[in-house]
Amino acid sequence: MILYELSTLPACINLVRSNNKKRQLTIFTSWHPNYYESPKANYNGVFCASAPDDPYIKTVAGIDLNHANIAGSLAKELGLLTDLALFHLNTNRFQGTVPNTFANLVLLFELDLSNNRFFGTFPSVVLSLPSLKFLDIRYNGFSGVIPPSLFHMKLDALFINNNNFKSPFPRNLGNSPVLVVVLANNQLPGCLPTNISNMAATLNEIIIMNVGLKACLPSEIGQLTEATVFDVSFNTLTGSLHSSMGNMKSLEQLNVAHNRMFGAIPDSICNLPNLQNFTYSFNFFSSEPPKCLTLKAGDDKFNCIPHRPMQRPPQECRAFLAYPINCNNFSCP
């Protein structure tokens, strides 16, 4: 989603250089390959639109340089582009950190820095952007703690997966109004909070695979009636799947594979009207409804289900089930 109707205009270069030519030109000329060094450059990927406060003035409103094979860093002068609504740099070779001058980009609606080589702690400057709705910083080298205030932002989409974050699982996840959230492939040990039910009216997709989730899934996930994708695979979750998940009427893809879950798969899950893909392999489930075997896609391998192929050895199942797990014994908020 973009706030402006954008058109490519050669005048964009003049807008970038207008007040302080030498200073503002560094926005682009530090990038390699250097597409914008020549005065005759056409500035593909830089877009203009009428200024929000003056329709007779053209201003830089968008930068979209995805897949451009550009290397470099983000110049602090980017903060001069105060009418910028869209900034996309995904799949390039940018590195460094996000400058604090981004705080001036009060109209920024979409920020996509994914699949680059950025590093440092979470770019906290984004927390001060009042118009931001789409944040994508996945596939970089960001590290450290994820600030809890991130989940108070009025975002529609949040992608922070495949970084090096090491932080307790966000206990206030349920405060976020996002439609899509992907936290996967970071180190975020902890429990899935019961306040996830607060996201029931908005959440469409949630992917939190391989983050270190432990304990049992809360029954409150059954209230996520708008969710189409729910993926908690490759964690250390245990306990059974709740029959309340049969209330997730919009669910199309459910993945709980590679955990330590057990018990019977509830009939209510496999009877969901829109479910197409249910993956629950590499757990310790002991039975499954026949309906599960009729789904378009699914995987029940390496469980403890009698008379099904490619299951765990019986002695492994017996050893696991010899020590019953009580979900009430976990200290989860």
Coordinates of C-alpha atoms in Angstrom, one line a residue:
M1 CA 0.0 0.0 0.0
I2 CA 1.4 3.4 -1.0
L3 CA 0.1 6.8 0.1
Y4 CA 0.8 8.5 -3.2
E5 CA 0.2 7.9 -6.8
L6 CA 3.8 7.9 -8.0
S7 CA 5.3 8.6 -11.4
T8 CA 9.0 8.6 -12.5
L9 CA 10.1 12.1 -13.1
P10 CA 13.6 13.4 -14.0
A11 CA 12.9 16.3 -11.7
C12 CA 13.4 14.0 -8.8
I13 CA 17.1 14.5 -9.0
N14 CA 16.7 18.3 -8.7
L15 CA 14.6 17.8 -5.6
V16 CA 17.2 15.7 -4.0
R17 CA 19.9 18.3 -4.8
S18 CA 17.9 21.5 -4.4
N19 CA 19.0 22.9 -1.0
N20 CA 22.5 21.6 -0.5
K21 CA 23.7 19.9 -3.6
K22 CA 26.8 18.4 -2.2
R23 CA 25.2 17.2 1.0
Q24 CA 22.1 15.7 -0.6
L25 CA 23.9 14.1 -3.4
T26 CA 25.6 11.7 -1.0
I27 CA 22.2 10.0 -0.5
F28 CA 22.9 8.1 -3.7
T29 CA 26.5 8.5 -4.7
S30 CA 27.9 6.3 -2.0
W31 CA 26.1 3.3 -3.5
H32 CA 27.7 0.9 -5.9
P33 CA 27.1 0.3 -8.8
N34 CA 26.7 4.1 -8.8
Y35 CA 23.7 4.7 -11.0
Y36 CA 23.2 8.2 -9.9
E37 CA 26.6 9.8 -10.3
S38 CA 26.0 11.3 -13.7
P39 CA 23.9 14.5 -14.1
K40 CA 22.2 12.6 -17.0
A41 CA 21.1 9.7 -14.7
N42 CA 17.4 8.8 -15.2
Y43 CA 17.0 7.9 -11.5
N44 CA 15.0 4.8 -12.1
G45 CA 13.5 3.7 -8.8
V46 CA 13.2 7.3 -7.4
F47 CA 9.6 8.5 -7.6
C48 CA 8.0 11.9 -7.3
A49 CA 4.5 13.0 -6.2
S50 CA 2.8 16.2 -5.2
A51 CA 3.8 17.4 -1.8
P52 CA 1.1 16.6 0.8
D53 CA 0.9 20.3 1.9
D54 CA 1.3 21.9 -1.6
P55 CA -0.1 20.2 -4.8
Y56 CA 2.0 22.5 -6.9
I57 CA 5.3 21.2 -5.6
K58 CA 6.8 17.9 -6.6
T59 CA 8.8 16.0 -3.9
V60 CA 10.5 12.7 -3.5
A61 CA 7.8 10.4 -2.3
G62 CA 9.2 6.9 -3.0
I63 CA 12.4 4.9 -3.4
D64 CA 12.0 1.4 -4.8
L65 CA 15.3 -0.3 -5.6
N66 CA 14.6 -3.9 -4.9
H67 CA 16.9 -6.5 -6.6
A68 CA 19.2 -3.8 -7.9
N69 CA 22.5 -5.4 -6.9
I70 CA 23.5 -2.2 -5.0
A71 CA 26.1 -2.1 -2.2
G72 CA 26.6 0.7 0.3
S73 CA 25.2 2.1 3.5
L74 CA 22.3 4.4 4.4
A75 CA 23.4 8.0 4.4
K76 CA 22.1 10.2 7.2
E77 CA 21.0 12.6 4.5
L78 CA 18.1 10.3 3.7
G79 CA 16.4 12.0 6.7
L80 CA 16.1 15.1 4.5
L81 CA 13.5 13.3 2.3
T82 CA 10.7 14.2 4.8
D83 CA 7.9 13.5 2.3
L84 CA 9.1 9.9 1.7
A85 CA 6.3 7.4 1.9
L86 CA 7.9 4.3 0.5
F87 CA 11.4 3.0 0.9
H88 CA 12.2 -0.4 -0.5
L89 CA 15.8 -1.8 -0.7
N90 CA 15.2 -5.5 -0.5
T91 CA 17.7 -8.0 -1.9
N92 CA 20.8 -5.8 -2.3
R93 CA 24.1 -5.7 -0.5
F94 CA 23.6 -2.8 1.8
Q95 CA 25.3 -2.9 5.2
G96 CA 25.7 -0.8 8.3
T97 CA 23.0 0.5 10.5
V98 CA 19.8 2.5 10.1
P99 CA 20.6 6.2 10.8
N100 CA 18.8 8.1 13.5
T101 CA 17.8 10.8 10.9
F102 CA 15.1 8.4 9.8
A103 CA 13.1 9.8 12.6
N104 CA 12.4 12.8 10.3
L105 CA 10.5 10.5 7.9
V106 CA 7.1 11.1 9.5
L107 CA 5.2 10.1 6.4
L108 CA 7.0 6.8 5.8
F109 CA 4.4 4.1 5.3
E110 CA 6.5 1.2 4.1
L111 CA 10.1 0.3 5.0
D112 CA 11.6 -2.8 3.5
L113 CA 15.3 -3.4 4.2
S114 CA 15.1 -7.2 3.9
N115 CA 17.7 -9.5 2.5
N116 CA 20.7 -7.2 3.0
R117 CA 23.7 -7.1 5.3
F118 CA 22.5 -4.7 7.9
F119 CA 23.7 -5.3 11.5
G120 CA 23.6 -3.8 15.0
T121 CA 20.8 -3.8 17.5
F122 CA 17.2 -3.5 16.5
P123 CA 16.8 -0.2 14.6
S124 CA 14.9 1.6 17.3
V125 CA 14.5 4.7 15.2
V126 CA 11.6 2.9 13.4
L127 CA 9.6 2.9 16.7
S128 CA 9.2 6.7 16.4
L129 CA 7.7 6.6 12.8
P130 CA 4.0 7.6 13.3
S131 CA 2.8 6.5 9.8
L132 CA 4.6 3.2 9.4
K133 CA 2.4 0.3 8.6
F134 CA 4.8 -2.2 6.9
L135 CA 8.1 -3.1 8.4
D136 CA 10.4 -5.7 6.8
I137 CA 13.9 -6.2 8.1
R138 CA 14.2 -10.0 7.7
Y139 CA 17.3 -11.8 6.4
N140 CA 19.9 -9.4 7.9
G141 CA 22.3 -9.5 10.8
F142 CA 20.4 -7.5 13.4
S143 CA 21.0 -8.8 16.9
G144 CA 20.2 -8.2 20.6
V145 CA 16.9 -7.6 22.2
I146 CA 13.6 -7.0 20.5
P147 CA 12.0 -3.9 22.1
P148 CA 8.6 -4.6 23.6
S149 CA 7.3 -1.3 22.2
L150 CA 7.5 -2.8 18.7
F151 CA 4.3 -4.7 19.5
H152 CA 2.5 -1.5 20.4
M153 CA 3.0 0.0 16.9
K154 CA 0.0 0.2 14.6
L155 CA 1.6 -2.0 12.0
D156 CA -0.2 -4.1 9.4
A157 CA 2.8 -6.3 8.6
L158 CA 5.9 -7.2 10.6
F159 CA 8.8 -9.3 9.3
I160 CA 11.8 -9.6 11.5
N161 CA 12.7 -13.3 10.8
N162 CA 16.1 -14.7 10.0
N163 CA 18.2 -12.3 12.1
N164 CA 20.3 -12.9 15.2
F165 CA 17.9 -11.5 17.8
K166 CA 18.3 -13.0 21.3
S167 CA 15.5 -12.0 23.5
P168 CA 12.7 -13.5 25.6
F169 CA 9.6 -14.3 23.6
P170 CA 7.5 -11.1 23.6
R171 CA 4.9 -11.4 26.4
N172 CA 3.0 -8.4 24.9
L173 CA 2.7 -10.0 21.4
G174 CA -1.1 -9.8 21.8
N175 CA -1.0 -6.0 21.8
S176 CA -0.1 -5.9 18.2
P177 CA -2.8 -5.2 15.6
V178 CA -0.8 -6.8 12.7
L179 CA -2.4 -8.8 10.0
V180 CA 0.9 -10.7 9.3
V181 CA 3.7 -11.4 11.8
V182 CA 6.9 -13.5 11.1
L183 CA 9.4 -13.9 13.9
A184 CA 11.0 -17.1 12.7
N185 CA 14.6 -18.2 13.0
N186 CA 15.7 -16.0 15.9
Q187 CA 16.4 -17.0 19.5
L188 CA 13.2 -16.0 21.4
P189 CA 12.8 -18.7 24.1
G190 CA 9.6 -18.7 26.2
C191 CA 5.9 -19.4 26.0
L192 CA 3.3 -18.4 23.6
P193 CA 1.3 -15.8 25.7
T194 CA -2.4 -16.3 26.3
N195 CA -2.9 -12.7 25.2
I196 CA -2.5 -13.9 21.6
S197 CA -6.3 -14.0 21.8
N198 CA -6.3 -10.2 21.6
M199 CA -5.3 -10.5 18.0
A200 CA -8.4 -12.5 17.0
A201 CA -10.0 -9.7 15.0
T202 CA -7.0 -8.9 12.8
L203 CA -4.4 -11.7 12.7
N204 CA -4.2 -13.4 9.3
E205 CA -0.8 -15.1 9.3
I206 CA 1.6 -15.9 12.2
I207 CA 4.9 -17.8 11.6
I208 CA 7.1 -18.4 14.7
M209 CA 9.0 -21.4 13.7
N210 CA 12.5 -22.2 15.2
V211 CA 12.5 -19.5 17.9
G212 CA 12.7 -21.7 21.1
L213 CA 9.1 -21.8 22.1
K214 CA 8.6 -24.2 25.0
A215 CA 5.7 -25.5 27.2
C216 CA 2.2 -26.0 25.8
L217 CA 0.1 -24.1 23.3
P218 CA -2.5 -22.1 25.1
S219 CA -6.1 -22.9 24.4
E220 CA -6.6 -19.2 23.5
I221 CA -5.2 -19.8 20.0
G222 CA -8.6 -21.2 19.1
Q223 CA -9.9 -17.7 19.2
L224 CA -7.8 -16.7 16.1
T225 CA -10.8 -17.2 13.8
E226 CA -9.3 -15.0 11.0
A227 CA -5.9 -16.7 10.9
T228 CA -5.2 -18.6 7.6
V229 CA -1.6 -19.6 8.5
F230 CA -0.4 -20.8 11.9
D231 CA 3.2 -22.1 12.0
V232 CA 5.0 -23.0 15.3
S233 CA 7.2 -25.8 13.9
F234 CA 10.8 -26.6 15.0
N235 CA 10.4 -25.6 18.6
T236 CA 10.2 -27.6 21.8
L237 CA 6.4 -27.3 22.4
T238 CA 4.8 -30.2 24.2
G239 CA 1.3 -31.1 25.4
S240 CA -1.7 -31.9 23.1
L241 CA -3.4 -29.9 20.5
H242 CA -6.5 -28.2 21.9
S243 CA -9.9 -29.0 20.4
S244 CA -10.6 -25.3 20.6
M245 CA -8.5 -25.0 17.4
G246 CA -11.5 -26.3 15.7
N247 CA -12.9 -22.8 15.9
M248 CA -10.2 -21.5 13.6
K249 CA -12.6 -21.5 10.6
S250 CA -10.3 -19.6 8.3
L251 CA -7.2 -21.7 8.8
E252 CA -5.6 -23.0 5.6
Q253 CA -2.1 -24.0 6.7
L254 CA -1.3 -25.5 10.1
N255 CA 2.3 -26.6 11.0
V256 CA 3.3 -28.0 14.4
A257 CA 6.0 -30.3 13.1
H258 CA 9.3 -31.0 14.9
N259 CA 8.1 -30.4 18.5
R260 CA 7.4 -32.8 21.4
M261 CA 3.6 -32.8 21.2
F262 CA 1.6 -35.9 22.0
G263 CA -1.9 -37.4 22.4
A264 CA -4.7 -37.6 19.9
I265 CA -5.2 -35.1 17.0
P266 CA -8.7 -33.6 17.6
D267 CA -11.4 -34.3 15.0
S268 CA -12.3 -30.6 15.1
I269 CA -9.0 -29.6 13.5
C270 CA -9.1 -31.9 10.5
N271 CA -12.8 -30.9 9.9
L272 CA -11.9 -27.3 9.5
P273 CA -13.6 -26.1 6.3
N274 CA -10.6 -24.4 4.7
L275 CA -7.7 -26.5 6.0
Q276 CA -5.5 -27.7 3.1
N277 CA -2.1 -28.4 4.7
F278 CA -1.7 -29.9 8.1
T279 CA 1.9 -30.9 9.0
Y280 CA 2.4 -32.6 12.4
S281 CA 5.4 -34.8 11.7
F282 CA 8.2 -35.4 14.2
N283 CA 6.1 -35.4 17.3
F284 CA 4.7 -38.1 19.5
F285 CA 1.0 -38.1 18.5
S286 CA -0.7 -41.4 19.1
S287 CA -3.8 -41.2 16.9
E288 CA -5.3 -39.1 14.1
P289 CA -8.8 -38.9 12.6
P290 CA -9.3 -40.5 9.2
K291 CA -10.3 -37.0 7.9
C292 CA -6.7 -35.9 8.4
L293 CA -5.5 -38.3 5.7
T294 CA -7.9 -36.8 3.1
L295 CA -6.4 -33.3 3.2
K296 CA -4.7 -31.9 0.1
A297 CA -1.4 -31.9 1.9
G298 CA -0.2 -33.2 5.2
D299 CA 2.5 -35.1 6.9
D300 CA 2.2 -37.5 9.9
K301 CA 5.6 -39.1 9.7
F302 CA 7.7 -39.9 12.8
N303 CA 4.9 -40.0 15.4
C304 CA 3.6 -42.9 17.4
I305 CA 0.4 -43.6 15.3
P306 CA -0.3 -47.3 15.0
H307 CA -0.6 -48.8 11.5
R308 CA 0.9 -45.8 9.8
P309 CA 4.1 -45.9 7.8
M310 CA 7.4 -44.2 8.9
Q311 CA 6.6 -43.8 12.6
R312 CA 8.9 -43.8 15.5
P313 CA 10.1 -47.1 17.0
P314 CA 7.7 -48.4 19.6
Q315 CA 10.4 -48.3 22.3
E316 CA 11.0 -44.6 21.7
C317 CA 7.3 -43.9 22.0
R318 CA 7.0 -45.9 25.2
A319 CA 10.1 -44.1 26.7
F320 CA 8.6 -40.7 26.0
L321 CA 5.1 -41.5 27.3
A322 CA 6.5 -43.1 30.4
Y323 CA 7.0 -39.6 31.9
P324 CA 3.6 -37.8 31.6
I325 CA 3.8 -34.0 31.1
N326 CA 1.4 -31.7 32.9
C327 CA 1.0 -28.3 31.2
N328 CA 0.1 -26.7 34.5
N329 CA 3.6 -27.3 35.7
F330 CA 5.2 -24.8 33.3
S331 CA 5.7 -21.3 34.6
C332 CA 4.2 -19.3 31.7
P333 CA 2.6 -15.8 32.1

